[in-house]
JSON list of C-alpha atoms in Angstrom, two decimals:
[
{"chain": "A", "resi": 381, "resn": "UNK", "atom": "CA", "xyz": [0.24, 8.05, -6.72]},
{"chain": "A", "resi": 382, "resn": "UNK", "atom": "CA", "xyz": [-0.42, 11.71, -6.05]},
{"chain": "A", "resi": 383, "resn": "UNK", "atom": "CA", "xyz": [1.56, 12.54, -2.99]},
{"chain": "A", "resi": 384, "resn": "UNK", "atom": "CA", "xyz": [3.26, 15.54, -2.18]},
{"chain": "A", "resi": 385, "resn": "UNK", "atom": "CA", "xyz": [0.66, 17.82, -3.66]},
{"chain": "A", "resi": 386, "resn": "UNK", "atom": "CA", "xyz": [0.60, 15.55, -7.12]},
{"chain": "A", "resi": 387, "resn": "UNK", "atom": "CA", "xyz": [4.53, 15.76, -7.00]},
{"chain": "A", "resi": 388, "resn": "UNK", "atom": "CA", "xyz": [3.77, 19.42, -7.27]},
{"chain": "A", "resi": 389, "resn": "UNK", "atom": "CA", "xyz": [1.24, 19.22, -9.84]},
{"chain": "A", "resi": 390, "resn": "UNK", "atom": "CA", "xyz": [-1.57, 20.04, -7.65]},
{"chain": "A", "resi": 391, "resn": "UNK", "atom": "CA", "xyz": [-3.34, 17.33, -6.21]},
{"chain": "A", "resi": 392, "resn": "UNK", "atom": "CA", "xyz": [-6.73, 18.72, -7.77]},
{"chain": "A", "resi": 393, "resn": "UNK", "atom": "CA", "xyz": [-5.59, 18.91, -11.17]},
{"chain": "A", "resi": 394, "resn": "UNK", "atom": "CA", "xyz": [-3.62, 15.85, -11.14]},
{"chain": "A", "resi": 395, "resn": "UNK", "atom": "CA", "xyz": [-6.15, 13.63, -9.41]},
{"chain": "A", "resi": 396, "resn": "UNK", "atom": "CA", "xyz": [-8.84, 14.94, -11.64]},
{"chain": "A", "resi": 397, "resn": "UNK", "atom": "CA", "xyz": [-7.47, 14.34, -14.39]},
{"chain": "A", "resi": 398, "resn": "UNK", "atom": "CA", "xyz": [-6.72, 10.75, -13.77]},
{"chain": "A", "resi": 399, "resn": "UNK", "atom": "CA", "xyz": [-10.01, 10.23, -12.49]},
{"chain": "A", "resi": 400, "resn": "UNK", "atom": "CA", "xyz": [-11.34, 11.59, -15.75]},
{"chain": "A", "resi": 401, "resn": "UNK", "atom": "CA", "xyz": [-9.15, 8.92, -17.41]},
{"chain": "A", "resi": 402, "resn": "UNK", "atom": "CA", "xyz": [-10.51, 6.26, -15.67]},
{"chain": "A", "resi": 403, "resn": "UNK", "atom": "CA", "xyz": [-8.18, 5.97, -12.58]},
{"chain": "A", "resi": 404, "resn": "UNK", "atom": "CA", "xyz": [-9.78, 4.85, -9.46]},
{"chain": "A", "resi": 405, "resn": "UNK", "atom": "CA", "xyz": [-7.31, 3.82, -6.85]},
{"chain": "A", "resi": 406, "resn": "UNK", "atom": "CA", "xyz": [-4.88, 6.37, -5.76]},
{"chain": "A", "resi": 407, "resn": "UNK", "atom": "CA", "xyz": [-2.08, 6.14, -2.87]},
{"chain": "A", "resi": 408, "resn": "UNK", "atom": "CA", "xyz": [-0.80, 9.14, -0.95]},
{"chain": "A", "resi": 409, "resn": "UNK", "atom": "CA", "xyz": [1.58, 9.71, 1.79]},
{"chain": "A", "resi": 410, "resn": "UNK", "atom": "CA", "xyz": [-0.26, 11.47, 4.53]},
{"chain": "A", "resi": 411, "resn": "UNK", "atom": "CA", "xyz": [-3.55, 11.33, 6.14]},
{"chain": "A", "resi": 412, "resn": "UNK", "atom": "CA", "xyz": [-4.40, 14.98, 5.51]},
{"chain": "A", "resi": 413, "resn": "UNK", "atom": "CA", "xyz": [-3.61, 14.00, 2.09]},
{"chain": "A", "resi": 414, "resn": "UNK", "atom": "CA", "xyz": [-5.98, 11.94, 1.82]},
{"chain": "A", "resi": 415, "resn": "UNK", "atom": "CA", "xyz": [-8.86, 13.80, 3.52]},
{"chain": "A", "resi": 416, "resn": "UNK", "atom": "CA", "xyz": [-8.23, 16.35, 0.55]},
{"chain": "A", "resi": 417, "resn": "UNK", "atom": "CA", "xyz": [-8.79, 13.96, -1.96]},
{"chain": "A", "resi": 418, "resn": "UNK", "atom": "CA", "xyz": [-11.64, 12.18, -0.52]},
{"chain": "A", "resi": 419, "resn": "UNK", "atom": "CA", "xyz": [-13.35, 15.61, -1.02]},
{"chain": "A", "resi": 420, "resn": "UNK", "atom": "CA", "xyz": [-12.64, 15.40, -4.49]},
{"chain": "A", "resi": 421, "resn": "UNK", "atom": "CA", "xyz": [-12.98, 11.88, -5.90]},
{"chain": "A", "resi": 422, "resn": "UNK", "atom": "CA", "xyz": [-15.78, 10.66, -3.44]},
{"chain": "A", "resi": 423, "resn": "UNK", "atom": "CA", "xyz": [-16.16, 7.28, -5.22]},
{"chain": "A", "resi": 424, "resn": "UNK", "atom": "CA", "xyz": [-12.11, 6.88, -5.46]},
{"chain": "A", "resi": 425, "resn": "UNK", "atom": "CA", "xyz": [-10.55, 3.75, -3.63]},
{"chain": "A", "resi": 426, "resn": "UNK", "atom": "CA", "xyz": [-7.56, 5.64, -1.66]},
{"chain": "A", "resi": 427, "resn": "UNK", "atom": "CA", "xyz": [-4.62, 3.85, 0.06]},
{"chain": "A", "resi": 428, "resn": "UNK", "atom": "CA", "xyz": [-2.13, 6.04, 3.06]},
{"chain": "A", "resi": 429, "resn": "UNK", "atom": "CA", "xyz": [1.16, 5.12, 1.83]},
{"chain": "A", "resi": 430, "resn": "UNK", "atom": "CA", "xyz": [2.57, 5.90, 5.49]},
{"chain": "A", "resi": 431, "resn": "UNK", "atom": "CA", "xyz": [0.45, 3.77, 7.46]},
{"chain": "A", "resi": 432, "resn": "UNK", "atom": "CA", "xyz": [-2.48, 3.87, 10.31]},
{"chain": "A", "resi": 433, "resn": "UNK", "atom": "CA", "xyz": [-1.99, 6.53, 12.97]},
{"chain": "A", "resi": 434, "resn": "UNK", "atom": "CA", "xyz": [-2.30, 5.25, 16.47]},
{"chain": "A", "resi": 435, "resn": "UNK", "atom": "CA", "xyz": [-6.19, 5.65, 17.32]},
{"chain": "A", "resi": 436, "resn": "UNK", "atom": "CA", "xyz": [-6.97, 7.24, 13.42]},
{"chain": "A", "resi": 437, "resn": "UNK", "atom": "CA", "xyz": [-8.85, 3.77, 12.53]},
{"chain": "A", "resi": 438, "resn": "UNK", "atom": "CA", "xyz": [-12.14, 4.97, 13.14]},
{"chain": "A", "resi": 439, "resn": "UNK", "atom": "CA", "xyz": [-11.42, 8.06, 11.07]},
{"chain": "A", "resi": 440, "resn": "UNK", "atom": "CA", "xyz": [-9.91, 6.25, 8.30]},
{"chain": "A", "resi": 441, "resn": "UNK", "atom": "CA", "xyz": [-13.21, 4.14, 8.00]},
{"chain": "A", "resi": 442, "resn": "UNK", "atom": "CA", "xyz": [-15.45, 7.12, 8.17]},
{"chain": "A", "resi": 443, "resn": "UNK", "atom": "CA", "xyz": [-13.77, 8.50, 5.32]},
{"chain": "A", "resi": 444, "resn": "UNK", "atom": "CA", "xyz": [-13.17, 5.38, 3.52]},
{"chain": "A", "resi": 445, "resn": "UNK", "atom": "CA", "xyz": [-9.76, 5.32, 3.21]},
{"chain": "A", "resi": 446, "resn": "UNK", "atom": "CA", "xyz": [-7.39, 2.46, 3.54]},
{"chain": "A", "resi": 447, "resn": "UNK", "atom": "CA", "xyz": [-4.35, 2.09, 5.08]},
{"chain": "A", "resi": 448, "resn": "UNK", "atom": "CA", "xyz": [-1.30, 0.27, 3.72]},
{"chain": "A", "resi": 449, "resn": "UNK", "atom": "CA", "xyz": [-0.67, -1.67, 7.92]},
{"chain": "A", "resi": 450, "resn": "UNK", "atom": "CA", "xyz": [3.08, -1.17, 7.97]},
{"chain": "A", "resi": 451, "resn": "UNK", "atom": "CA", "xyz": [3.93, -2.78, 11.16]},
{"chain": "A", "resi": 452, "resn": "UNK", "atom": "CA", "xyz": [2.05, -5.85, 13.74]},
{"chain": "A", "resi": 453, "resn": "UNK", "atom": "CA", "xyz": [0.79, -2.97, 15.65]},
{"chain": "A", "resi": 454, "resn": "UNK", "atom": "CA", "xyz": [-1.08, -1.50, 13.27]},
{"chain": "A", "resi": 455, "resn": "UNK", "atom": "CA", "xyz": [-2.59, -4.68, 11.66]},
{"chain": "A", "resi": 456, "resn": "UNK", "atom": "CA", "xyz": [-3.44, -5.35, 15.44]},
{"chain": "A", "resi": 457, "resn": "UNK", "atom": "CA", "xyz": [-5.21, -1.36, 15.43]},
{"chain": "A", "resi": 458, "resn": "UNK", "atom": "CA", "xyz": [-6.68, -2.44, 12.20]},
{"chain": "A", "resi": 459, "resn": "UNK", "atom": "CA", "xyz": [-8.01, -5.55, 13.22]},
{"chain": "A", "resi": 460, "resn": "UNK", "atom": "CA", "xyz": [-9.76, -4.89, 16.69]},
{"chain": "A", "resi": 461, "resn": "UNK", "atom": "CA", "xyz": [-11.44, -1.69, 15.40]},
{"chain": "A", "resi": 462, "resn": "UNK", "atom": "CA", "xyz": [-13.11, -3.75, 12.06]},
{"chain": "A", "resi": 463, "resn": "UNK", "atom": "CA", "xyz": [-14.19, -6.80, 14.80]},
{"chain": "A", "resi": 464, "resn": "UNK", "atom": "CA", "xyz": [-15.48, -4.13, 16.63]},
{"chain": "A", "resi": 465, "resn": "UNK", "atom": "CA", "xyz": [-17.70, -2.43, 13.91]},
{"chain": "A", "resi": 466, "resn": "UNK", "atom": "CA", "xyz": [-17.37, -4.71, 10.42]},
{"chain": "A", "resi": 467, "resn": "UNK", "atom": "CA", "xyz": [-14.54, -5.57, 8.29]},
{"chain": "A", "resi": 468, "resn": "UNK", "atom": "CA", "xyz": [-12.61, -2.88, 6.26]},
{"chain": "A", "resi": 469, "resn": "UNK", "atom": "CA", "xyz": [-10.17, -3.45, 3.81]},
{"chain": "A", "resi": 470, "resn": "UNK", "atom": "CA", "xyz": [-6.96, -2.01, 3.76]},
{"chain": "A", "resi": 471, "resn": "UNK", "atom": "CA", "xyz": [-3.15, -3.20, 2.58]},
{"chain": "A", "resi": 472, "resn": "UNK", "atom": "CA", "xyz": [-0.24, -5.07, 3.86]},
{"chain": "A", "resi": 473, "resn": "UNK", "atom": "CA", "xyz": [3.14, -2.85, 2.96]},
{"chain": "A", "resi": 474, "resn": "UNK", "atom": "CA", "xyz": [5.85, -5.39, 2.60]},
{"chain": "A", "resi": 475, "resn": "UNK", "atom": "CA", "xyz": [9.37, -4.27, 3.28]},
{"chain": "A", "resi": 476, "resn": "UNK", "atom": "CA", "xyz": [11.34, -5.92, 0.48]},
{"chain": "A", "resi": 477, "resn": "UNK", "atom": "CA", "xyz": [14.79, -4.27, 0.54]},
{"chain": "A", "resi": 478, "resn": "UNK", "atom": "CA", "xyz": [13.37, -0.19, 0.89]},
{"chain": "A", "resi": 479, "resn": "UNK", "atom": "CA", "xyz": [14.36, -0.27, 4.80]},
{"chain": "A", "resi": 480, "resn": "UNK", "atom": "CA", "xyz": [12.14, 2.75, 5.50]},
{"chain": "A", "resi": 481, "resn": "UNK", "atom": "CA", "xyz": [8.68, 0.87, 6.13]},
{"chain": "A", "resi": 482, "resn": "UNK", "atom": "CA", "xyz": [6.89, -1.93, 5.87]},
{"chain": "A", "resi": 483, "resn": "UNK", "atom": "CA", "xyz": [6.78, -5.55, 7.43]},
{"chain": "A", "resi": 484, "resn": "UNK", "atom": "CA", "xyz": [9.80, -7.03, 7.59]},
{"chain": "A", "resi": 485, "resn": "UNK", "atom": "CA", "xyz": [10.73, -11.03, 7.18]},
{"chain": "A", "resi": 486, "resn": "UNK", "atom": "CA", "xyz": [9.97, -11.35, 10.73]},
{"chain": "A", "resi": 487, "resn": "UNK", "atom": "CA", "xyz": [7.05, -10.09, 10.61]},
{"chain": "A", "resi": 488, "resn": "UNK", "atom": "CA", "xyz": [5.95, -12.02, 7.62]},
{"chain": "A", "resi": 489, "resn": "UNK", "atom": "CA", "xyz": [6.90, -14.75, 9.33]},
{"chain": "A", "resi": 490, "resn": "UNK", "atom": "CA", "xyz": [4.55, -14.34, 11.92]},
{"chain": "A", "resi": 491, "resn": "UNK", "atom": "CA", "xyz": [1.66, -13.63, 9.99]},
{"chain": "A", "resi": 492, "resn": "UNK", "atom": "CA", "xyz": [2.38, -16.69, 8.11]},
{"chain": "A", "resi": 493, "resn": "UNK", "atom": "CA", "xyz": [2.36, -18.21, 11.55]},
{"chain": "A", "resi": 494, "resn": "UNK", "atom": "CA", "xyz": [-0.96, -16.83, 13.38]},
{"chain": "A", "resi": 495, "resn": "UNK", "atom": "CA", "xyz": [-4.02, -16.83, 10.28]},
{"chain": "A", "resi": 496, "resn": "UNK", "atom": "CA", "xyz": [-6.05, -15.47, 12.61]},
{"chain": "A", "resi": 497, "resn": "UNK", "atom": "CA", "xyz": [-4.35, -12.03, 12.54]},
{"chain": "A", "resi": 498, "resn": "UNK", "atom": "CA", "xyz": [-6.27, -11.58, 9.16]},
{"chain": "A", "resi": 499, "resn": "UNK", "atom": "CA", "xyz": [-9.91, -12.35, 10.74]},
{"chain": "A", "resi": 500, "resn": "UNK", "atom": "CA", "xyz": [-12.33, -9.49, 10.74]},
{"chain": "A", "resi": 501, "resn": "UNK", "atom": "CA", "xyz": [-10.92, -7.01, 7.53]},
{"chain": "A", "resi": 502, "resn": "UNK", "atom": "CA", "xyz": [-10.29, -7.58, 4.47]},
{"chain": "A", "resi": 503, "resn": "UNK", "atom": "CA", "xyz": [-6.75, -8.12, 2.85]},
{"chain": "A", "resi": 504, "resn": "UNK", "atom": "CA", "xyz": [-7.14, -5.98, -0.53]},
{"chain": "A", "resi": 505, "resn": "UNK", "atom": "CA", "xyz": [-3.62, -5.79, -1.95]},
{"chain": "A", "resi": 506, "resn": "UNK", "atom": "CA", "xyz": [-0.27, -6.57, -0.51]},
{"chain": "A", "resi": 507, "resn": "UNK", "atom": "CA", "xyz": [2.17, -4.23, -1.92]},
{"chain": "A", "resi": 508, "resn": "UNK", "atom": "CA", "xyz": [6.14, -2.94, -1.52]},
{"chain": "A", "resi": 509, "resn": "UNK", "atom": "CA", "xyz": [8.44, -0.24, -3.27]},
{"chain": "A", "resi": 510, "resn": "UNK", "atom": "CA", "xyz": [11.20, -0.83, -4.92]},
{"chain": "A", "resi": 511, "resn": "UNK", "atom": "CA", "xyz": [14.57, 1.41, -3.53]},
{"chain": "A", "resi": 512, "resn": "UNK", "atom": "CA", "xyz": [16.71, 1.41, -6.84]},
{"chain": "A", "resi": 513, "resn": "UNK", "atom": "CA", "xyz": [13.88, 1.11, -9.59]},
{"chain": "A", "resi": 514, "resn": "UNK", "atom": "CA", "xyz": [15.05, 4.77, -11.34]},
{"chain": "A", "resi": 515, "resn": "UNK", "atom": "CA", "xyz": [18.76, 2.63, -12.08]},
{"chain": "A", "resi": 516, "resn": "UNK", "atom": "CA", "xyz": [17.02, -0.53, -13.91]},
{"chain": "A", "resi": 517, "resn": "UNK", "atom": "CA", "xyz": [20.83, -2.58, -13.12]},
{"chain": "A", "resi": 518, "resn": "UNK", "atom": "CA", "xyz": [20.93, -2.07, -9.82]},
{"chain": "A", "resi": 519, "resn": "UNK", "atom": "CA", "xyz": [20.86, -5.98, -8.28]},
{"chain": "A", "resi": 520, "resn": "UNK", "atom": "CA", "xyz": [18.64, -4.41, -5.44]},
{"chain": "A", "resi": 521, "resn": "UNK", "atom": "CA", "xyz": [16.05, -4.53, -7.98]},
{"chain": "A", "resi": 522, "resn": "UNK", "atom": "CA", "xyz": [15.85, -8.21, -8.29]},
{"chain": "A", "resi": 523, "resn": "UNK", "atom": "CA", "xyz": [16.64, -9.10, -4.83]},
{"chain": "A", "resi": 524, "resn": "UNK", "atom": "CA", "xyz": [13.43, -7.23, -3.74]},
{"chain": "A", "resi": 525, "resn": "UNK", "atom": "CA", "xyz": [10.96, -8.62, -6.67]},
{"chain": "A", "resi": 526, "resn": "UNK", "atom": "CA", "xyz": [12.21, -12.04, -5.20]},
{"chain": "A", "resi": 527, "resn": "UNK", "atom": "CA", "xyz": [11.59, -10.90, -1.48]},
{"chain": "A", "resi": 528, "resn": "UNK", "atom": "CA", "xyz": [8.25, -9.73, -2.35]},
{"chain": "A", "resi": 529, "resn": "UNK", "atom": "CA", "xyz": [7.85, -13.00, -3.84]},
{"chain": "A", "resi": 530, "resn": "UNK", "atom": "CA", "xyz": [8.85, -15.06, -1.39]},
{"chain": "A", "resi": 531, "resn": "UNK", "atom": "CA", "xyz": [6.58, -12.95, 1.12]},
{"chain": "A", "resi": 532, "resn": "UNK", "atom": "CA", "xyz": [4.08, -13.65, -1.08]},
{"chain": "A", "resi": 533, "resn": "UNK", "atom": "CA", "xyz": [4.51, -17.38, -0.71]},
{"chain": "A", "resi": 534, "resn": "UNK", "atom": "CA", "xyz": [4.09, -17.06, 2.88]},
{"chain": "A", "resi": 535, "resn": "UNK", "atom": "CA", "xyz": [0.80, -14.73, 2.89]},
{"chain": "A", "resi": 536, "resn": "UNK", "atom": "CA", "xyz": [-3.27, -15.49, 1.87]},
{"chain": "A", "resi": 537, "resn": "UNK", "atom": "CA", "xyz": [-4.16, -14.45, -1.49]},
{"chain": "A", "resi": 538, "resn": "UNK", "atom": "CA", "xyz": [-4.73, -10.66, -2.37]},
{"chain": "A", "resi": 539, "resn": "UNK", "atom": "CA", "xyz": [-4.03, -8.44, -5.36]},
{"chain": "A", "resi": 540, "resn": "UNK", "atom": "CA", "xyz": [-0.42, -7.66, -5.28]},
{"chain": "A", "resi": 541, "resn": "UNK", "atom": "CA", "xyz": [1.74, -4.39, -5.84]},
{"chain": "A", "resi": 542, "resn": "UNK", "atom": "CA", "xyz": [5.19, -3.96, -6.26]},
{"chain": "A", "resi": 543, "resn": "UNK", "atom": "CA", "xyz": [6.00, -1.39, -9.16]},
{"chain": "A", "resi": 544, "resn": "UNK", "atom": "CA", "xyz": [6.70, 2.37, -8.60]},
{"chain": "A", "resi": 545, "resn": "UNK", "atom": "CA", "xyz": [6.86, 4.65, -11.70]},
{"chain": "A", "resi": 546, "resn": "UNK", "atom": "CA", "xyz": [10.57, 3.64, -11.93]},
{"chain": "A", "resi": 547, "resn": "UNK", "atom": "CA", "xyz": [9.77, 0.17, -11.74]},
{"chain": "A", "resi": 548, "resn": "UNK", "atom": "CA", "xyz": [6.93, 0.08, -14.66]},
{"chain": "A", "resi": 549, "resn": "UNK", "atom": "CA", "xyz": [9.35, 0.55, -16.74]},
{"chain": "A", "resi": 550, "resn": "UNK", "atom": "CA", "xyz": [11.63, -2.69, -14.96]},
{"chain": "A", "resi": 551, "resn": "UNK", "atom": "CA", "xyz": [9.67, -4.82, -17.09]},
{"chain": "A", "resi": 552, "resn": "UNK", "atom": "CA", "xyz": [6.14, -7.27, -16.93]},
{"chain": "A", "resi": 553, "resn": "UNK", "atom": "CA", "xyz": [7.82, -9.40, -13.72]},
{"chain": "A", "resi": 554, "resn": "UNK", "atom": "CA", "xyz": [7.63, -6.19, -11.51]},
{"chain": "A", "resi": 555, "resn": "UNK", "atom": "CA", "xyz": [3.76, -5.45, -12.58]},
{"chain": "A", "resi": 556, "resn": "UNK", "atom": "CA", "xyz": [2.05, -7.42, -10.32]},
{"chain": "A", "resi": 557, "resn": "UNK", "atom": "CA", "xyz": [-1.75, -6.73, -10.35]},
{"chain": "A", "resi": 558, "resn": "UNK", "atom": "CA", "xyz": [-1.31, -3.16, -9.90]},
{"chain": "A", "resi": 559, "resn": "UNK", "atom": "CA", "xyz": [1.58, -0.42, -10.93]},
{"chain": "A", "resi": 560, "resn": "UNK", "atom": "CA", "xyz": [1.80, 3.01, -9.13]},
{"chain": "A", "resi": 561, "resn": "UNK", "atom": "CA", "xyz": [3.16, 5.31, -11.25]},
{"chain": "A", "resi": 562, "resn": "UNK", "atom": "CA", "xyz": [3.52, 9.14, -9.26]}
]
């Protein structure tokens, strides 16, 4: 994760670096964000943390970037502009317990309930973010592993994302597929 300029690292010198390393998917916050790493790591795989802009899909696509659909709207966005030209992958943000964004039970729900929402893109990773994961006994941090599990349960198949730097170091049942350290 290289938000916020890479946490104020630059987002040049952090994102080349980690490139260099071998790193080759990346989240940020921010559109813009985005955009300015594109122009740096053309070949990188880059998620928006913060979700699809109403009417952005087309831009997101021409720059490759995918975003993480936070709410039915947006996975509606997402889905009639990749029927419309060819399927694009992009991520399903879970809200586990964060309460800032994401798809919440409800909305899960639903998707478990109408398949055809996922027709025409591709489902690449499913992912959340843990609210308490700097305080490793916080009981928020198992209620959301077993939220995003459950969710899980209820959603197709995709790589899966759940652990934030602070929740790395939570242990092997927080890893997932994926870890985003920032």
């Amino acid at each position: 994760v290289v938000k916020a300029d890479g946490y104020g690292l630059g987002l040049a010198e952090t994102a080349t670096a980690l490139s260099q390393s071998g790193c080759s998917v990346f989240f940020v916050a921010q559109t813009n964000e985005a955009l300015a790493l594109r122009a740096l790591l053309p070949e990188a795989i880059i998620y928006v943390l913060n979700g699809l802009p109403e009417g952005a899909a087309a831009d997101f696509t021409a720059h490759g970037l995918r975003p993480c659909l936070i709410s039915m709207a947006q996975i509606a966005q997402w889905q009639a502009h990749c029927q419309a030209t060819k399927a694009h992958p992009a991520c399903l943000f879970i809200d586990s317990g964060f309460n800032r964004l994401g798809l919440g039970e409800t909305d899960i729900a639903d998707l478990a309930g109408s398949p055809g929402l996922f027709e025409g893109w591709e489902l690449a990773l499913i992912a959340s973010h843990l609210a308490c994961a700097d305080t490793p006994e916080h009981p928020m941090n198992a209620a959301q592993l077993e939220r995003f599990r459950h969710a899980l349960t209820q959603l197709p198949a995709a790589p899966t994302s759940l652990a934030n730097s602070g929740g790395i170091m939570l242990g092997a049942a927080y890893h997932f597929d994926m870890v985003r350290p920032g």
